[in-house]
């Protein structure tokens, strides 16, 4: 007999479908927040997403199945409160490696975007070479920000130092980041270009090979859809066009791990965390095919 789940986790599902041993996917809350510079509260993001997920219908109308029956376990949150980044990143990577070594889809809930580099390194150490697909409003390619190379504004700079990446939905960056992109070697799809040239989808898909790590900063979406983010930017992509793209990514490549970051819950509103929860459930469905 499967053991009962220790606490109400993602989707609020019970045994046997929440048991880690038999789960196909594992949700890992990572409530790390240390470098946010505008809206605060990403440390509360993981729990808000888990709580909202209890209201998500378990039948997926697009995939025409109940994906949770493939098994979705929820792990205890990584204990990173008050830790310096270097120590926190070690704990994050260690927790991620355990999941990936057990051949499960890793689904990390942030927290700020600085959790992504250690998660990517963990995925690469277990799964081998991969491409990182970033959906985000911000390039996050700064060398340092506020005196640290580990800021959420530097997350993709740290990632691209070691792994190829495709950046989608970008519509905010510094002059130094623009120069870096213009020098070449960075595959960036700007939101204003995506709107007028739908051919971006084929070009982006053509850059993805083999294993993919997917990172989604929720400010990628227009804030009318997801308002509860730390650094909102107008003009982001919508729900269905994003899902259409991600479904094709999952069909073409193997998504070995993903994170969803930068939710800053707003008291009295639930739309952002519910949207995030439904997005994650759909992504699990895509990734597990």
XYZ file of C-alpha atoms in Angstrom:
289
model
C 0.000 0.000 0.000
C 1.264 3.491 -0.855
C 2.067 5.769 2.037
C -0.203 8.759 2.581
C 1.162 12.179 1.593
C 2.526 14.169 4.500
C 0.783 17.472 3.665
C -1.608 18.985 1.114
C 0.678 19.445 -1.842
C 0.295 20.609 -5.421
C -3.241 20.029 -6.728
C -4.279 18.780 -3.285
C -4.285 15.210 -4.561
C -4.149 12.227 -2.237
C -2.543 8.810 -2.384
C -1.547 6.967 -4.432
C -1.074 9.768 -6.971
C 0.924 12.044 -4.643
C 3.415 9.370 -3.545
C 6.972 10.278 -4.482
C 8.091 6.722 -5.164
C 5.697 6.262 -8.066
C 5.316 9.871 -9.233
C 6.378 10.933 -12.716
C 6.814 14.564 -11.636
C 7.975 16.178 -8.409
C 7.150 19.728 -7.348
C 9.948 21.414 -5.402
C 9.111 24.713 -3.631
C 12.130 27.029 -3.446
C 11.114 30.129 -1.430
C 14.414 31.970 -1.855
C 14.284 35.769 -1.904
C 17.339 37.941 -1.345
C 17.902 40.339 -4.253
C 14.457 41.560 -5.333
C 14.602 45.282 -6.061
C 11.042 46.471 -6.721
C 8.038 44.432 -5.642
C 8.798 42.131 -2.723
C 7.241 38.821 -1.752
C 8.656 36.145 -4.058
C 9.486 34.079 -0.982
C 5.729 33.616 -0.504
C 5.244 32.588 -4.116
C 5.660 28.801 -3.853
C 3.077 28.342 -1.119
C 0.633 30.658 -2.876
C 0.913 28.577 -6.048
C 0.438 25.315 -4.141
C -2.613 26.730 -2.329
C -4.156 28.003 -5.579
C -3.526 24.689 -7.308
C -6.125 23.039 -5.070
C -8.755 24.881 -7.141
C -7.441 23.700 -10.523
C -9.665 21.154 -12.244
C -7.826 17.855 -12.502
C -9.288 17.103 -15.927
C -7.310 18.932 -18.611
C -9.682 19.975 -21.383
C -6.888 20.456 -23.940
C -5.036 17.205 -23.265
C -8.307 15.377 -22.563
C -6.987 13.501 -19.570
C -6.325 13.753 -15.843
C -2.570 14.266 -15.883
C -2.281 13.884 -12.104
C -2.892 10.144 -12.525
C 0.688 9.897 -13.802
C 1.752 10.870 -10.295
C 2.641 14.363 -9.048
C 4.484 14.477 -5.732
C 5.189 17.625 -3.738
C 8.391 17.821 -1.741
C 8.985 19.935 1.367
C 10.278 23.403 0.581
C 14.045 23.773 0.330
C 15.191 25.463 3.541
C 16.972 28.568 2.302
C 15.681 31.282 4.620
C 18.415 33.670 5.715
C 21.188 31.803 3.929
C 23.789 33.548 1.767
C 23.359 32.834 -1.923
C 26.274 30.435 -2.200
C 24.943 28.180 0.571
C 21.343 28.471 -0.620
C 22.334 27.540 -4.163
C 24.096 24.413 -2.879
C 20.933 23.300 -1.102
C 18.797 24.067 -4.143
C 21.083 22.103 -6.471
C 21.288 19.166 -4.066
C 17.511 18.905 -3.778
C 17.128 19.143 -7.552
C 19.733 16.481 -8.249
C 17.925 13.991 -6.012
C 14.716 14.426 -8.006
C 16.411 14.222 -11.387
C 18.489 11.206 -10.377
C 15.201 9.448 -9.651
C 14.195 10.075 -13.281
C 11.329 12.428 -12.446
C 10.324 15.677 -14.091
C 11.545 18.453 -11.800
C 9.072 21.319 -11.290
C 10.596 24.070 -9.144
C 8.487 26.890 -7.723
C 10.229 30.184 -6.941
C 11.158 32.391 -5.344
C 13.212 34.864 -7.269
C 14.901 34.133 -10.578
C 18.323 33.652 -9.000
C 17.275 30.084 -8.159
C 17.555 29.148 -11.836
C 21.367 28.851 -12.237
C 21.803 26.140 -9.566
C 18.746 24.298 -10.883
C 20.164 24.350 -14.412
C 23.519 23.063 -13.179
C 21.771 20.250 -11.324
C 19.821 19.296 -14.451
C 22.949 19.315 -16.602
C 24.872 17.199 -14.102
C 22.207 14.471 -14.213
C 20.713 14.772 -17.696
C 23.709 15.891 -19.724
C 23.912 18.772 -22.241
C 20.799 20.901 -22.475
C 19.391 24.118 -23.886
C 17.753 26.605 -21.541
C 14.499 28.137 -22.766
C 13.657 31.362 -20.927
C 10.249 33.043 -21.056
C 10.683 36.449 -19.460
C 10.122 40.174 -19.833
C 13.706 40.889 -18.797
C 16.959 39.770 -20.367
C 18.560 39.118 -16.942
C 21.992 39.313 -18.608
C 23.672 41.836 -16.313
C 27.157 40.974 -15.133
C 26.336 42.299 -11.654
C 23.455 44.203 -10.096
C 23.344 45.953 -6.739
C 26.855 44.718 -6.093
C 26.277 41.003 -6.620
C 26.693 38.666 -9.601
C 23.928 36.500 -8.136
C 21.071 38.980 -8.444
C 17.832 37.935 -10.092
C 18.852 40.446 -12.778
C 21.947 38.337 -13.525
C 20.333 34.894 -13.626
C 20.619 34.309 -17.364
C 24.113 35.794 -17.546
C 25.234 33.057 -15.159
C 23.302 30.434 -17.149
C 24.602 31.472 -20.575
C 28.181 31.365 -19.355
C 27.821 27.583 -19.346
C 24.806 26.630 -21.475
C 23.117 27.717 -24.728
C 19.865 29.562 -24.213
C 16.860 30.858 -26.122
C 15.217 33.940 -24.613
C 11.593 34.692 -25.521
C 9.316 37.635 -24.776
C 12.089 40.056 -23.791
C 11.046 43.704 -23.597
C 13.251 45.264 -20.914
C 17.049 45.406 -20.738
C 19.947 47.740 -20.017
C 22.255 49.330 -22.571
C 25.062 46.969 -21.523
C 22.796 43.966 -22.054
C 21.840 45.277 -25.499
C 25.508 45.571 -26.452
C 26.141 42.028 -25.229
C 23.289 40.702 -27.372
C 24.417 42.676 -30.419
C 27.871 41.105 -30.167
C 26.245 37.764 -30.976
C 25.936 34.398 -29.322
C 22.641 35.213 -27.595
C 19.352 34.078 -29.141
C 16.841 36.707 -28.055
C 13.276 37.089 -29.315
C 11.975 40.527 -28.423
C 8.266 40.900 -27.704
C 7.787 43.838 -30.094
C 9.209 41.758 -32.933
C 7.188 38.673 -32.024
C 3.959 40.635 -32.399
C 4.608 41.587 -36.033
C 6.486 38.479 -37.145
C 4.820 35.175 -36.204
C 7.700 33.345 -37.871
C 9.634 33.732 -34.621
C 8.103 30.457 -33.431
C 9.797 28.344 -36.090
C 13.103 30.106 -35.561
C 12.983 29.583 -31.808
C 12.057 25.924 -32.174
C 14.944 25.484 -34.586
C 17.373 26.518 -31.857
C 16.197 23.867 -29.405
C 17.881 20.479 -29.373
C 17.585 17.398 -27.185
C 17.086 18.112 -23.500
C 15.506 21.418 -22.533
C 15.401 23.244 -19.214
C 12.437 25.638 -19.171
C 12.448 28.716 -16.941
C 9.403 30.986 -16.809
C 9.485 34.330 -15.065
C 5.812 35.185 -14.682
C 6.440 38.781 -15.738
C 6.795 37.281 -19.238
C 3.015 37.549 -19.477
C 1.273 40.878 -19.869
C 0.465 42.122 -16.334
C -3.233 42.223 -17.210
C -3.007 38.412 -17.110
C -0.521 37.999 -14.251
C -0.340 41.235 -12.219
C 1.353 39.823 -9.091
C 5.001 40.013 -10.149
C 7.933 41.955 -8.777
C 8.805 43.882 -11.943
C 5.799 44.072 -14.298
C 6.269 45.117 -17.911
C 3.393 45.932 -20.315
C 3.059 44.223 -23.655
C 3.741 40.581 -22.879
C 2.447 37.542 -24.759
C -0.932 35.997 -24.012
C -2.125 32.661 -22.664
C -3.014 30.630 -25.750
C -0.117 31.717 -27.957
C 2.261 30.801 -25.156
C 0.698 27.389 -24.621
C 0.758 26.691 -28.344
C 4.487 27.399 -28.422
C 5.258 25.352 -25.313
C 3.261 22.391 -26.538
C 5.396 22.339 -29.665
C 8.551 22.611 -27.563
C 7.499 19.573 -25.544
C 6.611 17.631 -28.684
C 10.008 18.335 -30.250
C 12.283 18.126 -27.210
C 12.499 16.457 -23.840
C 11.761 18.953 -21.064
C 13.778 17.499 -18.192
C 13.085 20.257 -15.669
C 11.314 23.568 -15.335
C 10.877 26.418 -12.931
C 8.235 29.111 -12.536
C 9.485 32.138 -10.628
C 8.892 35.706 -9.463
C 5.302 35.467 -8.225
C 4.690 38.185 -5.613
C 1.250 37.451 -4.136
C -1.118 40.414 -3.803
C -3.393 40.315 -0.760
C -7.015 39.903 -1.798
C -6.205 38.745 -5.334
C -5.753 35.158 -6.504
C -5.657 35.430 -10.295
C -1.873 35.351 -10.597
C -1.221 32.316 -8.433
C -4.145 30.455 -9.982
C -2.867 31.229 -13.480
C 0.590 30.038 -12.436
C -0.834 26.826 -10.992
C -2.868 26.062 -14.110
C 0.143 26.839 -16.289
C 2.292 24.420 -14.291
C -0.293 21.645 -14.458
C -0.539 22.090 -18.231
C 3.252 22.066 -18.559
C 3.462 18.829 -16.592
C 0.967 17.386 -19.033
C 2.988 18.559 -22.023
C 6.289 17.341 -20.623
C 5.013 13.918 -19.650
C 3.224 13.571 -23.044
